[in-house]
Amino acid sequence: MPAYPAPPAGVAPAPPAAARSAKLAIFALVSAGVGLIFAAIPFVTWFSGLFLLAGFVMGLIALIKKNQGGTGFSIAAVAVSVVGWILSIVMTFVSFGLISDATYDAIVDDYTGEIEGGAPYTDDSTEDVAGDAESVEIVESAFAQVDYAEDVWWYAVILDNPNDDYIFAYEAVEVTALDASGAAIDTATEYPMLLAGKNALFGAFTEIGTNKIAEIEIVLPDASAGVFSPADETGTLDIGDVTATSDEYVSYASGTVNSTFGEELSGVYITVIARDAAGAIIGGGWDTVETVPADGSSAPFEVMLSLLLTDGSSFEVYPSL
């Protein structure tokens, strides 16, 4: 029989390779998957970071350590974690956007509730659409140089909102002073709340210098800016107990104002327009009432006028928000 060589002395046969566990890689993939699901949900996305981080770390460990198996699971866990982080960042911005939208809607609801005495505004009406409002009209205007300041001129504008069911909420009214050549020499912009009926503006041009005003030009908001506010739901401001007093230099108009808006109002404007015996506008003034109670009770006001009222002169009081 043929002879076979014996194995070298002292060399033992190699043991079989131990099976590598894939548990860590599987746990990593599960954690990353849960994080990815959380990352895709607004607001919940903020809690996805822990799961994504755990999946990423365990996946890396499973890849690096030689005694760990499940290489495919590990690679998948790392990839899913990275995708989850990107998705979480995107959804975080979406979440903040939703919060901003909700806050804006709440502000609009509160604002409309103030205008309509607490009634929430809805824009699903089919019978009141943009374009139904009529344009605001200029009833009267006047201007003159202030007696005690040659470079300051006052202006007065009376407007009429002919719409019972539309208001113009803080839309710009631009008043421009023109010289004899038609060139603009100063401009004032006001943002009044024009409720239904007559409204008044009284202000001053302070950049005239040595120029003289020949006329004023008034630019009003477009009719499309009207906001639907039913007359039976919109509050009103009412003036009472009006009197006038004077000292050596100026006059004061005083009285009370009350509201039917159903909630406390702050910073209510009181504009006074003064007229001479012939009915021409000769000056005016304005001030604010700090608080008008919600219960309908009256709040006092006093407005200093830009002139001294004389016999035969009169004045009108216009409240606004």
CSV table of C-alpha atoms in Angstrom, one decimal:
chain,number,residue,atom,x,y,z
A,1,MET,CA,0.0,0.0,0.0
A,2,PRO,CA,1.3,3.5,-0.7
A,3,ALA,CA,2.5,5.5,2.2
A,4,TYR,CA,1.1,9.0,3.1
A,5,PRO,CA,3.0,11.6,4.9
A,6,ALA,CA,1.9,12.3,8.5
A,7,PRO,CA,0.9,15.8,9.5
A,8,PRO,CA,3.6,17.9,11.1
A,9,ALA,CA,4.0,17.5,14.8
A,10,GLY,CA,2.5,20.1,17.1
A,11,VAL,CA,0.0,21.7,14.5
A,12,ALA,CA,-3.7,21.4,15.5
A,13,PRO,CA,-6.4,21.6,12.8
A,14,ALA,CA,-8.1,25.1,12.6
A,15,PRO,CA,-11.5,25.4,14.4
A,16,PRO,CA,-14.5,26.3,12.3
A,17,ALA,CA,-15.3,30.1,12.0
A,18,ALA,CA,-17.9,31.3,14.5
A,19,ALA,CA,-21.1,32.6,13.0
A,20,ARG,CA,-21.4,36.5,13.2
A,21,SER,CA,-24.6,37.9,14.8
A,22,ALA,CA,-26.8,40.3,12.8
A,23,LYS,CA,-28.9,41.4,15.8
A,24,LEU,CA,-27.2,44.8,16.2
A,25,ALA,CA,-27.6,45.6,12.5
A,26,ILE,CA,-31.3,44.6,12.6
A,27,PHE,CA,-31.8,46.8,15.7
A,28,ALA,CA,-30.1,49.6,13.9
A,29,LEU,CA,-32.4,49.3,10.9
A,30,VAL,CA,-35.5,49.1,13.1
A,31,SER,CA,-34.5,52.2,15.1
A,32,ALA,CA,-33.7,54.1,11.9
A,33,GLY,CA,-37.1,53.1,10.4
A,34,VAL,CA,-39.0,54.3,13.4
A,35,GLY,CA,-37.1,57.6,13.2
A,36,LEU,CA,-37.9,57.9,9.5
A,37,ILE,CA,-41.7,57.4,10.2
A,38,PHE,CA,-41.6,60.1,13.0
A,39,ALA,CA,-39.6,62.4,10.7
A,40,ALA,CA,-42.4,62.4,8.1
A,41,ILE,CA,-45.0,63.7,10.5
A,42,PRO,CA,-45.3,67.4,11.3
A,43,PHE,CA,-44.6,68.3,14.9
A,44,VAL,CA,-43.8,64.6,15.7
A,45,THR,CA,-40.7,65.0,13.6
A,46,TRP,CA,-39.1,66.8,16.6
A,47,PHE,CA,-38.9,63.4,18.4
A,48,SER,CA,-37.3,61.5,15.5
A,49,GLY,CA,-33.8,62.6,16.3
A,50,LEU,CA,-33.2,60.1,19.1
A,51,PHE,CA,-34.3,57.1,16.9
A,52,LEU,CA,-32.3,58.3,13.9
A,53,LEU,CA,-29.2,58.9,15.9
A,54,ALA,CA,-29.4,55.5,17.6
A,55,GLY,CA,-29.9,53.8,14.2
A,56,PHE,CA,-27.0,55.6,12.7
A,57,VAL,CA,-24.6,54.8,15.6
A,58,MET,CA,-25.6,51.1,15.8
A,59,GLY,CA,-25.4,50.8,12.0
A,60,LEU,CA,-21.8,52.1,12.0
A,61,ILE,CA,-20.8,49.8,14.9
A,62,ALA,CA,-22.2,46.8,13.1
A,63,LEU,CA,-20.3,47.8,9.9
A,64,ILE,CA,-17.0,48.4,11.7
A,65,LYS,CA,-16.8,45.5,14.1
A,66,LYS,CA,-15.6,42.3,12.5
A,67,ASN,CA,-17.7,40.1,14.9
A,68,GLN,CA,-20.9,41.7,13.7
A,69,GLY,CA,-22.9,40.3,10.8
A,70,GLY,CA,-25.8,41.7,8.7
A,71,THR,CA,-23.7,44.1,6.6
A,72,GLY,CA,-26.7,44.8,4.4
A,73,PHE,CA,-28.9,45.7,7.4
A,74,SER,CA,-26.1,48.0,8.7
A,75,ILE,CA,-25.7,49.9,5.4
A,76,ALA,CA,-29.5,50.2,5.1
A,77,ALA,CA,-29.7,51.6,8.7
A,78,VAL,CA,-27.1,54.3,8.1
A,79,ALA,CA,-28.7,55.3,4.8
A,80,VAL,CA,-32.2,55.4,6.3
A,81,SER,CA,-30.9,57.5,9.2
A,82,VAL,CA,-29.4,60.1,6.8
A,83,VAL,CA,-32.6,60.3,4.8
A,84,GLY,CA,-34.6,60.6,8.0
A,85,TRP,CA,-32.5,63.6,9.2
A,86,ILE,CA,-33.0,65.4,5.9
A,87,LEU,CA,-36.7,64.7,6.0
A,88,SER,CA,-36.9,65.9,9.6
A,89,ILE,CA,-35.3,69.2,8.7
A,90,VAL,CA,-37.8,69.7,5.9
A,91,MET,CA,-40.7,68.8,8.2
A,92,THR,CA,-39.5,71.1,10.9
A,93,PHE,CA,-39.8,74.1,8.6
A,94,VAL,CA,-43.3,72.8,7.6
A,95,SER,CA,-44.3,72.6,11.2
A,96,PHE,CA,-43.2,76.1,11.9
A,97,GLY,CA,-45.1,77.2,8.8
A,98,LEU,CA,-48.2,75.6,10.1
A,99,ILE,CA,-47.8,77.3,13.4
A,100,SER,CA,-47.3,80.7,11.6
A,101,ASP,CA,-50.4,80.1,9.5
A,102,ALA,CA,-52.5,79.2,12.6
A,103,THR,CA,-51.2,82.3,14.4
A,104,TYR,CA,-52.0,84.6,11.5
A,105,ASP,CA,-55.6,83.1,11.2
A,106,ALA,CA,-56.1,83.7,14.9
A,107,ILE,CA,-55.0,87.3,14.5
A,108,VAL,CA,-57.4,87.8,11.6
A,109,ASP,CA,-60.2,86.2,13.6
A,110,ASP,CA,-59.5,88.5,16.6
A,111,TYR,CA,-59.3,91.6,14.4
A,112,THR,CA,-62.5,90.8,12.6
A,113,GLY,CA,-64.2,90.0,15.8
A,114,GLU,CA,-63.3,93.5,17.1
A,115,ILE,CA,-64.7,95.1,14.0
A,116,GLU,CA,-67.9,93.1,14.0
A,117,GLY,CA,-68.6,93.1,17.7
A,118,GLY,CA,-67.3,89.6,18.3
A,119,ALA,CA,-68.9,87.9,15.3
A,120,PRO,CA,-66.4,85.7,13.5
A,121,TYR,CA,-65.7,86.5,9.8
A,122,THR,CA,-66.2,83.9,7.2
A,123,ASP,CA,-65.5,84.4,3.5
A,124,ASP,CA,-67.7,81.6,2.1
A,125,SER,CA,-70.6,84.0,1.3
A,126,THR,CA,-71.8,83.7,-2.3
A,127,GLU,CA,-73.9,86.9,-2.2
A,128,ASP,CA,-71.2,89.4,-1.2
A,129,VAL,CA,-68.2,89.3,-3.5
A,130,ALA,CA,-65.3,91.6,-4.3
A,131,GLY,CA,-66.5,94.5,-6.3
A,132,ASP,CA,-69.8,95.1,-4.5
A,133,ALA,CA,-68.3,98.0,-2.5
A,134,GLU,CA,-68.7,101.5,-3.8
A,135,SER,CA,-65.7,103.9,-3.8
A,136,VAL,CA,-65.0,106.2,-0.9
A,137,GLU,CA,-65.9,109.8,-1.8
A,138,ILE,CA,-64.3,113.2,-0.8
A,139,VAL,CA,-67.0,115.4,0.7
A,140,GLU,CA,-64.8,118.4,1.6
A,141,SER,CA,-61.2,119.4,2.1
A,142,ALA,CA,-59.4,122.5,3.3
A,143,PHE,CA,-55.9,123.7,4.2
A,144,ALA,CA,-54.2,126.7,5.7
A,145,GLN,CA,-51.0,128.0,7.2
A,146,VAL,CA,-50.6,127.6,11.0
A,147,ASP,CA,-50.6,131.1,12.6
A,148,TYR,CA,-47.7,130.4,15.0
A,149,ALA,CA,-45.5,128.4,12.6
A,150,GLU,CA,-45.0,129.7,9.0
A,151,ASP,CA,-43.5,126.4,7.7
A,152,VAL,CA,-46.4,124.3,9.0
A,153,TRP,CA,-49.7,124.0,7.3
A,154,TRP,CA,-52.8,122.0,8.5
A,155,TYR,CA,-55.1,120.1,6.3
A,156,ALA,CA,-58.6,118.7,6.8
A,157,VAL,CA,-60.4,116.1,4.8
A,158,ILE,CA,-64.0,114.8,5.2
A,159,LEU,CA,-64.7,111.5,3.5
A,160,ASP,CA,-67.9,109.5,3.0
A,161,ASN,CA,-68.0,105.7,3.0
A,162,PRO,CA,-71.3,105.2,1.2
A,163,ASN,CA,-71.4,101.4,1.9
A,164,ASP,CA,-73.6,100.2,4.8
A,165,ASP,CA,-72.0,96.7,4.7
A,166,TYR,CA,-68.4,97.5,3.8
A,167,ILE,CA,-65.6,99.1,5.7
A,168,PHE,CA,-62.1,100.2,4.6
A,169,ALA,CA,-59.7,98.9,7.2
A,170,TYR,CA,-56.5,101.0,7.6
A,171,GLU,CA,-56.1,101.5,3.8
A,172,ALA,CA,-53.7,104.3,2.8
A,173,VAL,CA,-55.1,107.8,2.2
A,174,GLU,CA,-52.4,110.0,0.6
A,175,VAL,CA,-52.7,113.8,0.9
A,176,THR,CA,-50.2,115.7,-1.2
A,177,ALA,CA,-49.6,119.5,-1.0
A,178,LEU,CA,-49.0,121.2,-4.4
A,179,ASP,CA,-47.6,124.6,-5.2
A,180,ALA,CA,-49.0,126.9,-7.9
A,181,SER,CA,-47.1,125.1,-10.6
A,182,GLY,CA,-48.6,121.8,-9.6
A,183,ALA,CA,-45.4,120.4,-8.1
A,184,ALA,CA,-45.6,118.3,-5.0
A,185,ILE,CA,-44.0,120.0,-2.0
A,186,ASP,CA,-45.0,117.7,0.8
A,187,THR,CA,-47.0,114.5,1.3
A,188,ALA,CA,-48.8,113.0,4.3
A,189,THR,CA,-50.2,109.4,4.4
A,190,GLU,CA,-52.8,108.3,6.8
A,191,TYR,CA,-54.3,104.9,7.5
A,192,PRO,CA,-57.8,105.4,8.9
A,193,MET,CA,-60.5,102.9,9.7
A,194,LEU,CA,-63.4,104.1,7.5
A,195,LEU,CA,-66.6,102.9,8.9
A,196,ALA,CA,-69.9,103.5,7.1
A,197,GLY,CA,-70.8,107.2,6.7
A,198,LYS,CA,-68.8,110.4,7.3
A,199,ASN,CA,-65.2,110.2,8.5
A,200,ALA,CA,-62.7,113.0,9.0
A,201,LEU,CA,-58.9,113.4,8.8
A,202,PHE,CA,-56.9,116.3,10.3
A,203,GLY,CA,-53.2,116.6,10.0
A,204,ALA,CA,-50.3,118.8,9.1
A,205,PHE,CA,-47.6,119.3,6.5
A,206,THR,CA,-44.3,120.0,8.2
A,207,GLU,CA,-41.8,120.0,5.2
A,208,ILE,CA,-43.3,123.0,3.4
A,209,GLY,CA,-40.5,125.4,4.3
A,210,THR,CA,-41.0,128.8,2.5
A,211,ASN,CA,-43.3,127.3,-0.1
A,212,LYS,CA,-47.0,128.1,-0.4
A,213,ILE,CA,-49.7,125.5,-0.9
A,214,ALA,CA,-52.0,126.2,-3.8
A,215,GLU,CA,-54.1,123.0,-3.5
A,216,ILE,CA,-54.0,119.5,-2.1
A,217,GLU,CA,-54.4,116.3,-3.9
A,218,ILE,CA,-56.1,113.3,-2.2
A,219,VAL,CA,-55.6,109.7,-3.3
A,220,LEU,CA,-58.2,107.3,-1.8
A,221,PRO,CA,-58.2,103.5,-1.5
A,222,ASP,CA,-59.7,101.6,-4.4
A,223,ALA,CA,-63.3,100.2,-4.0
A,224,SER,CA,-61.9,96.7,-4.2
A,225,ALA,CA,-60.2,97.3,-0.8
A,226,GLY,CA,-63.6,97.3,0.9
A,227,VAL,CA,-64.1,94.6,3.5
A,228,PHE,CA,-67.5,93.0,3.9
A,229,SER,CA,-68.9,93.8,7.3
A,230,PRO,CA,-72.7,93.6,7.6
A,231,ALA,CA,-74.2,96.7,9.2
A,232,ASP,CA,-76.2,94.7,11.7
A,233,GLU,CA,-73.0,93.1,12.9
A,234,THR,CA,-70.6,96.0,12.8
A,235,GLY,CA,-70.3,98.1,16.0
A,236,THR,CA,-70.6,101.9,16.1
A,237,LEU,CA,-69.0,104.8,18.0
A,238,ASP,CA,-71.3,107.5,19.3
A,239,ILE,CA,-70.5,111.0,20.6
A,240,GLY,CA,-72.4,112.8,23.3
A,241,ASP,CA,-72.3,115.8,25.7
A,242,VAL,CA,-70.2,118.0,23.4
A,243,THR,CA,-69.1,121.3,24.7
A,244,ALA,CA,-66.4,123.9,23.8
A,245,THR,CA,-64.2,126.0,26.0
A,246,SER,CA,-61.4,128.5,25.3
A,247,ASP,CA,-58.5,130.1,26.9
A,248,GLU,CA,-56.5,133.1,25.7
A,249,TYR,CA,-55.0,131.3,22.7
A,250,VAL,CA,-56.8,128.1,21.8
A,251,SER,CA,-60.1,126.3,22.1
A,252,TYR,CA,-61.0,122.8,23.4
A,253,ALA,CA,-63.8,120.5,22.3
A,254,SER,CA,-64.8,118.0,24.9
A,255,GLY,CA,-67.5,115.3,25.3
A,256,THR,CA,-68.0,111.6,25.6
A,257,VAL,CA,-67.7,108.6,23.3
A,258,ASN,CA,-69.3,105.1,23.7
A,259,SER,CA,-69.2,102.0,21.7
A,260,THR,CA,-71.5,99.2,20.6
A,261,PHE,CA,-68.7,96.9,19.5
A,262,GLY,CA,-69.2,94.6,22.5
A,263,GLU,CA,-65.6,94.7,23.7
A,264,GLU,CA,-63.2,97.1,25.2
A,265,LEU,CA,-61.6,99.4,22.6
A,266,SER,CA,-58.2,101.1,23.0
A,267,GLY,CA,-56.8,104.1,21.1
A,268,VAL,CA,-60.0,105.4,19.7
A,269,TYR,CA,-59.4,108.5,17.5
A,270,ILE,CA,-61.4,111.7,18.0
A,271,THR,CA,-61.2,114.2,15.1
A,272,VAL,CA,-62.7,117.7,15.4
A,273,ILE,CA,-63.4,120.0,12.5
A,274,ALA,CA,-64.1,123.7,13.2
A,275,ARG,CA,-66.1,126.0,10.9
A,276,ASP,CA,-66.7,129.7,10.7
A,277,ALA,CA,-70.1,131.3,10.7
A,278,ALA,CA,-70.4,130.8,6.9
A,279,GLY,CA,-69.7,127.1,7.3
A,280,ALA,CA,-66.2,127.0,5.9
A,281,ILE,CA,-63.5,124.8,7.5
A,282,ILE,CA,-61.1,127.0,9.5
A,283,GLY,CA,-59.1,124.4,11.5
A,284,GLY,CA,-59.5,121.4,13.8
A,285,GLY,CA,-57.6,118.9,15.9
A,286,TRP,CA,-57.5,115.3,17.0
A,287,ASP,CA,-56.6,113.2,20.0
A,288,THR,CA,-57.1,109.6,21.2
A,289,VAL,CA,-59.2,108.1,24.0
A,290,GLU,CA,-57.1,105.5,25.8
A,291,THR,CA,-60.0,103.1,26.6
A,292,VAL,CA,-63.7,102.9,25.6
A,293,PRO,CA,-65.5,100.3,27.8
A,294,ALA,CA,-67.1,97.2,26.4
A,295,ASP,CA,-70.3,97.6,28.4
A,296,GLY,CA,-71.5,100.7,26.4
A,297,SER,CA,-70.7,103.2,29.1
A,298,SER,CA,-69.1,106.5,28.0
A,299,ALA,CA,-65.5,107.6,28.1
A,300,PRO,CA,-64.6,111.3,28.2
A,301,PHE,CA,-62.4,113.1,25.6
A,302,GLU,CA,-60.9,116.6,25.2
A,303,VAL,CA,-59.3,117.8,21.9
A,304,MET,CA,-57.2,120.9,21.6
A,305,LEU,CA,-58.0,122.8,18.4
A,306,SER,CA,-55.6,124.7,16.2
A,307,LEU,CA,-57.5,128.0,16.6
A,308,LEU,CA,-59.6,130.1,18.9
A,309,LEU,CA,-63.3,129.6,18.3
A,310,THR,CA,-65.2,132.9,18.0
A,311,ASP,CA,-68.8,133.8,18.0
A,312,GLY,CA,-70.7,132.1,15.3
A,313,SER,CA,-68.2,129.4,14.8
A,314,SER,CA,-69.0,125.7,15.2
A,315,PHE,CA,-67.4,122.3,15.2
A,316,GLU,CA,-68.1,118.7,14.4
A,317,VAL,CA,-66.7,115.6,16.1
A,318,TYR,CA,-65.8,112.4,14.2
A,319,PRO,CA,-64.8,109.2,16.1
A,320,SER,CA,-62.9,106.3,14.5
A,321,LEU,CA,-60.8,103.3,15.3
